[in-house]
mmCIF file with all atom_site columns, C-alpha atoms and ligand atoms in Angstrom:
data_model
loop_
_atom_site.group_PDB
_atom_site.id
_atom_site.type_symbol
_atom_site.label_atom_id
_atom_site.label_alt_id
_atom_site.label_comp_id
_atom_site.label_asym_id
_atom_site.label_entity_id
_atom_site.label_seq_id
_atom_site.pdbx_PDB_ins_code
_atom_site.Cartn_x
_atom_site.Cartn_y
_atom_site.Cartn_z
_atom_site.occupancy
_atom_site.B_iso_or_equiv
_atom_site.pdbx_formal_charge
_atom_site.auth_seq_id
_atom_site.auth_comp_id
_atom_site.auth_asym_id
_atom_site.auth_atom_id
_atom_site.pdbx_PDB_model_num
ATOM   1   C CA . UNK A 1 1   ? -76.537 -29.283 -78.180  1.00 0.00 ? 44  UNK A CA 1
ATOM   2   C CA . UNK A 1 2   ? -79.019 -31.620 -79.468  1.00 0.00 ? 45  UNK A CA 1
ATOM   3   C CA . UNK A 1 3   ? -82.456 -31.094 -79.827  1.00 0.00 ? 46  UNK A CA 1
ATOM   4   C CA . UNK A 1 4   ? -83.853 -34.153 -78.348  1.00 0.00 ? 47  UNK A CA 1
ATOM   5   C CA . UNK A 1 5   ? -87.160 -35.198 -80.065  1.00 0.00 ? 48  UNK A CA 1
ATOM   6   C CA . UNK A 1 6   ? -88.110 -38.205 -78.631  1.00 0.00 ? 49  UNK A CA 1
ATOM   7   C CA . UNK A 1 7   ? -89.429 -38.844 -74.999  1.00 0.00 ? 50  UNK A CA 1
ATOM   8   C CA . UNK A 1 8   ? -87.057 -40.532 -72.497  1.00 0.00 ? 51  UNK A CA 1
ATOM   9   C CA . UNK A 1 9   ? -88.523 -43.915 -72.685  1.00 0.00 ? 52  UNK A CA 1
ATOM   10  C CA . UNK A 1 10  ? -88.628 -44.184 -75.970  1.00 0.00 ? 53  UNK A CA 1
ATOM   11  C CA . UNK A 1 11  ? -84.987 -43.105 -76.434  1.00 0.00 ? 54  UNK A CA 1
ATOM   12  C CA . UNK A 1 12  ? -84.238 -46.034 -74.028  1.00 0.00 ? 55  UNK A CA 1
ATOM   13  C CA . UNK A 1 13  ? -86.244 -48.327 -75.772  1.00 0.00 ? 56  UNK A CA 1
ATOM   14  C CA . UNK A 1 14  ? -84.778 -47.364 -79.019  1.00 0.00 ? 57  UNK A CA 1
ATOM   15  C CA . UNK A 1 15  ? -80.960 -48.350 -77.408  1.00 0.00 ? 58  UNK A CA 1
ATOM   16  C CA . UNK A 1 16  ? -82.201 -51.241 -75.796  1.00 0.00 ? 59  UNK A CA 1
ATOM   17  C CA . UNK A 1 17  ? -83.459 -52.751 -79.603  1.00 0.00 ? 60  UNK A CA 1
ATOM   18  C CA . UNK A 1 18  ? -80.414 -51.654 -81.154  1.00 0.00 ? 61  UNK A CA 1
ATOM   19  C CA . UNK A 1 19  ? -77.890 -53.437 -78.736  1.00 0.00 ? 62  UNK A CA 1
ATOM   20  C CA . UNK A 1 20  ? -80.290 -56.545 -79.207  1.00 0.00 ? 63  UNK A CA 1
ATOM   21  C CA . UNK A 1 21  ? -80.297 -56.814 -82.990  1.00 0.00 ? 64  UNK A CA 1
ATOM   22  C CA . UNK A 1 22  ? -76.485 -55.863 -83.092  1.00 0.00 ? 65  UNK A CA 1
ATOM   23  C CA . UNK A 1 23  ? -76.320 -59.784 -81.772  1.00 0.00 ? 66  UNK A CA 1
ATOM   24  C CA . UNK A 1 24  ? -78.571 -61.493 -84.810  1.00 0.00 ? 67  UNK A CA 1
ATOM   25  C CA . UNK A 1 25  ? -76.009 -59.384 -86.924  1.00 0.00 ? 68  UNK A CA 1
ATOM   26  C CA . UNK A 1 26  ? -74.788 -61.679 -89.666  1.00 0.00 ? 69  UNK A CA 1
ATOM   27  C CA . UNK A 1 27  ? -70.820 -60.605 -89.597  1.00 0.00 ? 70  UNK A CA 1
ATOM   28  C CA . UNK A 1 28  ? -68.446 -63.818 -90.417  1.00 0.00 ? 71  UNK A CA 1
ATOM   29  C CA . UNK A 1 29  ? -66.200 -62.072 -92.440  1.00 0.00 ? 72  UNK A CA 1
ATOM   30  C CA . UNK A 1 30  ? -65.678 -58.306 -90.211  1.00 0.00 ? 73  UNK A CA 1
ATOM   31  C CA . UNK A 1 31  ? -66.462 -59.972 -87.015  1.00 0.00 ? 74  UNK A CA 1
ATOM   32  C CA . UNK A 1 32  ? -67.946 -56.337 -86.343  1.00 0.00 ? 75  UNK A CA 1
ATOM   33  C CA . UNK A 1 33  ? -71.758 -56.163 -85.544  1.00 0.00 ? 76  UNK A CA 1
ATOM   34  C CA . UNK A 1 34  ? -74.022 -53.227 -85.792  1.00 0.00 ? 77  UNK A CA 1
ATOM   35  C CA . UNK A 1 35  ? -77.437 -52.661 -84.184  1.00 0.00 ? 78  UNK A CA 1
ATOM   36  C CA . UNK A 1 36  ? -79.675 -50.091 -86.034  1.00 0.00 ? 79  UNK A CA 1
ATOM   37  C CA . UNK A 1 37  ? -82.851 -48.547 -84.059  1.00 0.00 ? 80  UNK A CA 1
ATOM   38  C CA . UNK A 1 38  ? -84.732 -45.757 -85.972  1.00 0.00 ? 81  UNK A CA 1
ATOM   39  C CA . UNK A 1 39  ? -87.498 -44.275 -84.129  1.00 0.00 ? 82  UNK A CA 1
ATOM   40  C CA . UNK A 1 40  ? -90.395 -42.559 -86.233  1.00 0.00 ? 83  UNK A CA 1
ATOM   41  C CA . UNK A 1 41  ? -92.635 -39.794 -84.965  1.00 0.00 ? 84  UNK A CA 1
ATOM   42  C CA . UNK A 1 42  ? -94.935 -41.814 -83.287  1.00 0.00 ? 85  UNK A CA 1
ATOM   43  C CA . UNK A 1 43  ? -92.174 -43.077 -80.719  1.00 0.00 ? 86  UNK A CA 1
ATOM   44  C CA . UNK A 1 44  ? -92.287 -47.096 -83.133  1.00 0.00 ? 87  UNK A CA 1
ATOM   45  C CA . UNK A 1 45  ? -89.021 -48.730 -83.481  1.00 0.00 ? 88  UNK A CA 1
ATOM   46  C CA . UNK A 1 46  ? -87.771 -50.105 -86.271  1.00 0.00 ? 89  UNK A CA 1
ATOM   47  C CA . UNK A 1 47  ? -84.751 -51.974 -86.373  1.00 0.00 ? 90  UNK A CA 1
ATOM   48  C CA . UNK A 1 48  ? -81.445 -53.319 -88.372  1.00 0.00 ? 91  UNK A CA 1
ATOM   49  C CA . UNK A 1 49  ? -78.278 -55.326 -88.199  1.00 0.00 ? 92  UNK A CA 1
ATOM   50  C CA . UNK A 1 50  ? -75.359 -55.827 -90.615  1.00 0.00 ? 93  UNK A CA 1
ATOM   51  C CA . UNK A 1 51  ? -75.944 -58.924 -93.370  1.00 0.00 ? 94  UNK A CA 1
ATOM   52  C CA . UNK A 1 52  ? -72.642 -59.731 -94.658  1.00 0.00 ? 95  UNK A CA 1
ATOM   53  C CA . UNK A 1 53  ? -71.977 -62.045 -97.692  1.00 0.00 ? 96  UNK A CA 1
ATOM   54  C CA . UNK A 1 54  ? -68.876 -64.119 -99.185  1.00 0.00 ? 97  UNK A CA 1
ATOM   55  C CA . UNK A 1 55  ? -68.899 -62.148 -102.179 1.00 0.00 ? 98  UNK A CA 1
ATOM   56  C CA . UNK A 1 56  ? -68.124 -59.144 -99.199  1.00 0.00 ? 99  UNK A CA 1
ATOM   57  C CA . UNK A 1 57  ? -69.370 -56.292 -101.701 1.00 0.00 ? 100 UNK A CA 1
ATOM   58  C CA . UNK A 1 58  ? -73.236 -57.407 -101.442 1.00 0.00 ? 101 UNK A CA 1
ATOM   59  C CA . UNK A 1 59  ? -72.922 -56.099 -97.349  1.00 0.00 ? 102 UNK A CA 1
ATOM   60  C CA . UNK A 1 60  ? -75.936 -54.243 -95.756  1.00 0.00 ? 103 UNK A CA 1
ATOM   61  C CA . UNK A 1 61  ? -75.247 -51.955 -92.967  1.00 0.00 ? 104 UNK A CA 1
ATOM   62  C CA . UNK A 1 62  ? -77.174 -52.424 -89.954  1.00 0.00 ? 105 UNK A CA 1
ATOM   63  C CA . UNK A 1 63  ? -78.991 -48.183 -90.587  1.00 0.00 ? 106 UNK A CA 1
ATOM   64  C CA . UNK A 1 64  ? -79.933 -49.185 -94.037  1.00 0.00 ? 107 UNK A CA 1
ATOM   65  C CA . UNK A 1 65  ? -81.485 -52.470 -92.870  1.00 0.00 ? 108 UNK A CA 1
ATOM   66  C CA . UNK A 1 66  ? -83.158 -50.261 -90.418  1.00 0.00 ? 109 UNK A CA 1
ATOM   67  C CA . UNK A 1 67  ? -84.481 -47.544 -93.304  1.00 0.00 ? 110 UNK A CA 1
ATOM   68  C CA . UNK A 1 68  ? -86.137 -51.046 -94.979  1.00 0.00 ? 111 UNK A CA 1
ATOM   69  C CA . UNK A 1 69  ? -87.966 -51.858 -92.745  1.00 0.00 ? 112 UNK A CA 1
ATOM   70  C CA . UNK A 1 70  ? -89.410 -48.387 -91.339  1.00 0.00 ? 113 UNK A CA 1
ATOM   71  C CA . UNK A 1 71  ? -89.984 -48.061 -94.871  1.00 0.00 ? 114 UNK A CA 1
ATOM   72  C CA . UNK A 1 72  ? -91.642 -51.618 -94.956  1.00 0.00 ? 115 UNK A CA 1
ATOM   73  C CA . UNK A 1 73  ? -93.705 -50.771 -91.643  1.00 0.00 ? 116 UNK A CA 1
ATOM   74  C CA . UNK A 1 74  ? -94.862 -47.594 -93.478  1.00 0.00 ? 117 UNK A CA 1
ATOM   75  C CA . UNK A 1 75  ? -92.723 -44.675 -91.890  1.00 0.00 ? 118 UNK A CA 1
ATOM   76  C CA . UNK A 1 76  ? -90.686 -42.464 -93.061  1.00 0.00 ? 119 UNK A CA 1
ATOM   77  C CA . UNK A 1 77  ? -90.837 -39.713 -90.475  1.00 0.00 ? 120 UNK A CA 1
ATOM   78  C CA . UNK A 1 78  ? -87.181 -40.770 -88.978  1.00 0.00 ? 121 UNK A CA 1
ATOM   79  C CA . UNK A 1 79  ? -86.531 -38.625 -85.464  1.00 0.00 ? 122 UNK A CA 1
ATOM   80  C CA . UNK A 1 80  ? -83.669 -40.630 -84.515  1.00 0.00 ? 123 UNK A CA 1
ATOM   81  C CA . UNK A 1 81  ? -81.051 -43.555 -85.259  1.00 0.00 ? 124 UNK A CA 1
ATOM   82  C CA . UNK A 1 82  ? -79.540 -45.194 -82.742  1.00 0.00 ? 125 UNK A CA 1
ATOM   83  C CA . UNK A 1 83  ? -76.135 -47.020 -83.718  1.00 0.00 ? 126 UNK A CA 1
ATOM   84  C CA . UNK A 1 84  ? -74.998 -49.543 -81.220  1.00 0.00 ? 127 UNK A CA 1
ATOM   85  C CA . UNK A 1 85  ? -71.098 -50.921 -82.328  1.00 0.00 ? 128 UNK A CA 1
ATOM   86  C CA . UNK A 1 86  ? -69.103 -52.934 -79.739  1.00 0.00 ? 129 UNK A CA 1
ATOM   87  C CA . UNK A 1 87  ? -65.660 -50.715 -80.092  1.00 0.00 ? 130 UNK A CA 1
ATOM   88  C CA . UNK A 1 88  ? -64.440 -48.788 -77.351  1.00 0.00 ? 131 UNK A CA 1
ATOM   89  C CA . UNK A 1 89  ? -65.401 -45.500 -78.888  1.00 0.00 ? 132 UNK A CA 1
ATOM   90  C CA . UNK A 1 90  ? -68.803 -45.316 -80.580  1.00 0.00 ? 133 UNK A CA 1
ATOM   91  C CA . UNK A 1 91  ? -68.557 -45.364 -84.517  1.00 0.00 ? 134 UNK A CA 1
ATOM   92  C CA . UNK A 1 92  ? -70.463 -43.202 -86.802  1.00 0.00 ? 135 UNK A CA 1
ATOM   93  C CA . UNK A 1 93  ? -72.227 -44.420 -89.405  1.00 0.00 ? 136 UNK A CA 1
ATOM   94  C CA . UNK A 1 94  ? -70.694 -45.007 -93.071  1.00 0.00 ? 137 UNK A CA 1
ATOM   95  C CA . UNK A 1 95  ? -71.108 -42.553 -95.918  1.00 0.00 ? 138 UNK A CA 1
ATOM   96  C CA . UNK A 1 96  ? -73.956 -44.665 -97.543  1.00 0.00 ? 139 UNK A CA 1
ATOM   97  C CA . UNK A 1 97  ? -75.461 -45.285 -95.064  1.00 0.00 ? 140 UNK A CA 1
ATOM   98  C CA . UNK A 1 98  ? -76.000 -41.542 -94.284  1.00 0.00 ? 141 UNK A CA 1
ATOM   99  C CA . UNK A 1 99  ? -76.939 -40.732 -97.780  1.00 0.00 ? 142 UNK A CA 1
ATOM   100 C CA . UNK A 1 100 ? -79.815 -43.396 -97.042  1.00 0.00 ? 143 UNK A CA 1
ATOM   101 C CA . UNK A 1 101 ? -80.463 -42.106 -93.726  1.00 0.00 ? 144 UNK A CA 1
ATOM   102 C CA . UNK A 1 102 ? -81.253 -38.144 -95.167  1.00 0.00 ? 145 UNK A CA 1
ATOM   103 C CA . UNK A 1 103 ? -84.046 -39.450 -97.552  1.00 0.00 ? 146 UNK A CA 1
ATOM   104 C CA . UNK A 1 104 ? -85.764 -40.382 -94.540  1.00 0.00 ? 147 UNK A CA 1
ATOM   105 C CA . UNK A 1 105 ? -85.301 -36.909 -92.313  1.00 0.00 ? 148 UNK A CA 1
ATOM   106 C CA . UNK A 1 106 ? -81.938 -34.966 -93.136  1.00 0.00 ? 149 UNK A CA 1
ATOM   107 C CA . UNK A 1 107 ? -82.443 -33.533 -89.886  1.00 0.00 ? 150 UNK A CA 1
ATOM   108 C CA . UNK A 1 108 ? -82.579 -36.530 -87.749  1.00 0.00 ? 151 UNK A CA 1
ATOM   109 C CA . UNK A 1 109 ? -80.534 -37.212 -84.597  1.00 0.00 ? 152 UNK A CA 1
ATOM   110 C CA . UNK A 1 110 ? -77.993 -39.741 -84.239  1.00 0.00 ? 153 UNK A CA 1
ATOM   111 C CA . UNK A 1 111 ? -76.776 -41.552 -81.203  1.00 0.00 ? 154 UNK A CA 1
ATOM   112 C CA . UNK A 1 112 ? -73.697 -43.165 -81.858  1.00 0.00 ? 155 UNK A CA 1
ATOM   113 C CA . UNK A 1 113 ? -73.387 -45.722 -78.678  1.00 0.00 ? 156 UNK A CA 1
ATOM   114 C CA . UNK A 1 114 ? -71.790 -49.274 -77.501  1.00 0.00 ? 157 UNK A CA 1
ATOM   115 C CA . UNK A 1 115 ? -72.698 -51.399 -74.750  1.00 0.00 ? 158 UNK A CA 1
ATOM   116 C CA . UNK A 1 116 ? -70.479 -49.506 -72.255  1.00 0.00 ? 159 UNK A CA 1
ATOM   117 C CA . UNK A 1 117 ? -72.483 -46.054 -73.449  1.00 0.00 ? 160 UNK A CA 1
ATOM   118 C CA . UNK A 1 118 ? -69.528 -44.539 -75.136  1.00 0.00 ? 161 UNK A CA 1
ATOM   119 C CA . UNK A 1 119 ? -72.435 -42.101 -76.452  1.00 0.00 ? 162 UNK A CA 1
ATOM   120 C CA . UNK A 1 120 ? -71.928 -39.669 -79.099  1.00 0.00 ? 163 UNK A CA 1
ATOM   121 C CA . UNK A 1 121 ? -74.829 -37.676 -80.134  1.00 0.00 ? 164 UNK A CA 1
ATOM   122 C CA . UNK A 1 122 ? -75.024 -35.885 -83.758  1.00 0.00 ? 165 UNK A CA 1
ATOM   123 C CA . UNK A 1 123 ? -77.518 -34.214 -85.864  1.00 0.00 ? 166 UNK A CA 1
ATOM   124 C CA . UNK A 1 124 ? -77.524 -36.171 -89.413  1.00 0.00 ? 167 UNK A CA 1
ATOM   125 C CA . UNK A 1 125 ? -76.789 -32.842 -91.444  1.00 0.00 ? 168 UNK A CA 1
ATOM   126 C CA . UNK A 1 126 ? -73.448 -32.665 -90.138  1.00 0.00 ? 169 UNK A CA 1
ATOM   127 C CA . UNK A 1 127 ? -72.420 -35.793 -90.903  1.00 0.00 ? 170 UNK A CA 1
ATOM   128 C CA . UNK A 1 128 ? -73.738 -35.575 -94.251  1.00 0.00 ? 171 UNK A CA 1
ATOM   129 C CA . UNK A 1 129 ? -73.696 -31.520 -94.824  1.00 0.00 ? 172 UNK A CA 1
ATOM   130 C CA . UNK A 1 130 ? -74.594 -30.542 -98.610  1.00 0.00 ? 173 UNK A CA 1
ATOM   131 C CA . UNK A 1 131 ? -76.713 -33.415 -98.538  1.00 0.00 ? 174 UNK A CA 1
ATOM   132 C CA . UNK A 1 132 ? -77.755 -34.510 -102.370 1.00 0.00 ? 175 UNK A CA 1
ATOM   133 C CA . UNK A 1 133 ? -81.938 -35.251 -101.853 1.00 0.00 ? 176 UNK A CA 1
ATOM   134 C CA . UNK A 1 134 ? -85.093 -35.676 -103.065 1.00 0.00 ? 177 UNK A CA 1
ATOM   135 C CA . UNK A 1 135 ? -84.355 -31.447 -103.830 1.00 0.00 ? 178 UNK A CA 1
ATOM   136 C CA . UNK A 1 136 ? -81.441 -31.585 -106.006 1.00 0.00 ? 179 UNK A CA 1
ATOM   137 C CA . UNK A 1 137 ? -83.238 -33.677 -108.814 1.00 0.00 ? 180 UNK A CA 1
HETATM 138 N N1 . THU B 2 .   ? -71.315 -51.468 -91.050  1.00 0.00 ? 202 THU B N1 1
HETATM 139 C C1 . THU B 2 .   ? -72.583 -51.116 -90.687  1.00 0.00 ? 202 THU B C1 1
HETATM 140 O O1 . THU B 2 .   ? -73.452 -51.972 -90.454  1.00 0.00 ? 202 THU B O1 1
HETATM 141 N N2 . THU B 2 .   ? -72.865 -49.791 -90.598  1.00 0.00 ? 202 THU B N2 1
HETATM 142 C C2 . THU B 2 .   ? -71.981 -48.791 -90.857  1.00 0.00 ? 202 THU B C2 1
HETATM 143 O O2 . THU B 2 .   ? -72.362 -47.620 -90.834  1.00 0.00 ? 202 THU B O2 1
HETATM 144 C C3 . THU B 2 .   ? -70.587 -49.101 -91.114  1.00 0.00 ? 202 THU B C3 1
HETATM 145 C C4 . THU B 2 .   ? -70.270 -50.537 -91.340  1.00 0.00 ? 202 THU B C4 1
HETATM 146 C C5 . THU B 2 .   ? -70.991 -52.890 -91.158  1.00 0.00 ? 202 THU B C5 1
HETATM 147 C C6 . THU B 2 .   ? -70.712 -53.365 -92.550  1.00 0.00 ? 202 THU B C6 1
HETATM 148 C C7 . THU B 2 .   ? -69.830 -54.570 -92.302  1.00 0.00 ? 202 THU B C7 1
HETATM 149 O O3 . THU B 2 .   ? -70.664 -55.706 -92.087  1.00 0.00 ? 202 THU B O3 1
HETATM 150 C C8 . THU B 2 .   ? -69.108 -54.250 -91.011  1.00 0.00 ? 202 THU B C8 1
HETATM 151 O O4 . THU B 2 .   ? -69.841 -53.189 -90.410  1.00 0.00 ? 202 THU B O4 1
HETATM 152 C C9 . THU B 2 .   ? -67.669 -53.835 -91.185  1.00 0.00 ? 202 THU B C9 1
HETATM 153 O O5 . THU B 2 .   ? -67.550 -52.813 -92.110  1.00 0.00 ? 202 THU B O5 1
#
């Protein structure tokens, strides 16, 4: 069970942004958008979508769009990331982008969701378990 840290409205708020963004997502090439919301521990949003390019290895994923500009806005205290994808089955986000996501809070939840609220809820430390961090160095 997850240990829900953020209030009710701001967990709705936080879906709400991240199925907006997912459509300024910049995805010629995949077709496949992603909406980021990260909520810090204040209850702000801050929020990502996927930036593709033509030469397709410079792609940013919609969460690490989202770290820059918590990290940008000053916040670093991540309680949650929301992940909105529009597949049938919520997807979880990629191994990079949970590397980038643990520097923030290794602990954080994730809600994997889609516009039909396919949700999937995780904590970040078992997606990313052995996480190498800010410790390891
Ligand atoms: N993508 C994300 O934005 N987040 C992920 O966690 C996985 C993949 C994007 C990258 C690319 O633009 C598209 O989804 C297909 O891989």
């Amino acid at each position: 069970m997850i240990n829900l840290r953020v209030s009710a409205e701001s967990l709705e708020h936080a879906i709400e942004a991240a199925m907006n963004v997912r459509t300024n997502a910049y995805a010629p090439y995949s077709k496949f958008r992603v909406g980021a919301a990260l909520v810090d521990a204040d209850g702000g949003i801050h929020v990502g979508c996927n930036v593709e390019n033509a030469s397709y290895g410079l792609t940013n994923c919609a969460e690490r769009a989202a770290v820059a500009a918590a990290t940008a806005a000053g916040r670093r205290d991540i309680v949650l990331c929301v992940v909105v994808t529009d597949t049938p089955v919520a997807a979880s986000p990629c191994g990079a982008c949970r590397q980038v996501l643990s520097e923030c809070n290794p602990a954080m939840d994730v809600l994997c969701t889609t516009p039909g609220r396919s949700d999937a809820w995780h904590r970040l430390d078992d997606l990313l378990p052995y996480a190498f961090g800010p410790d390891s160095l």
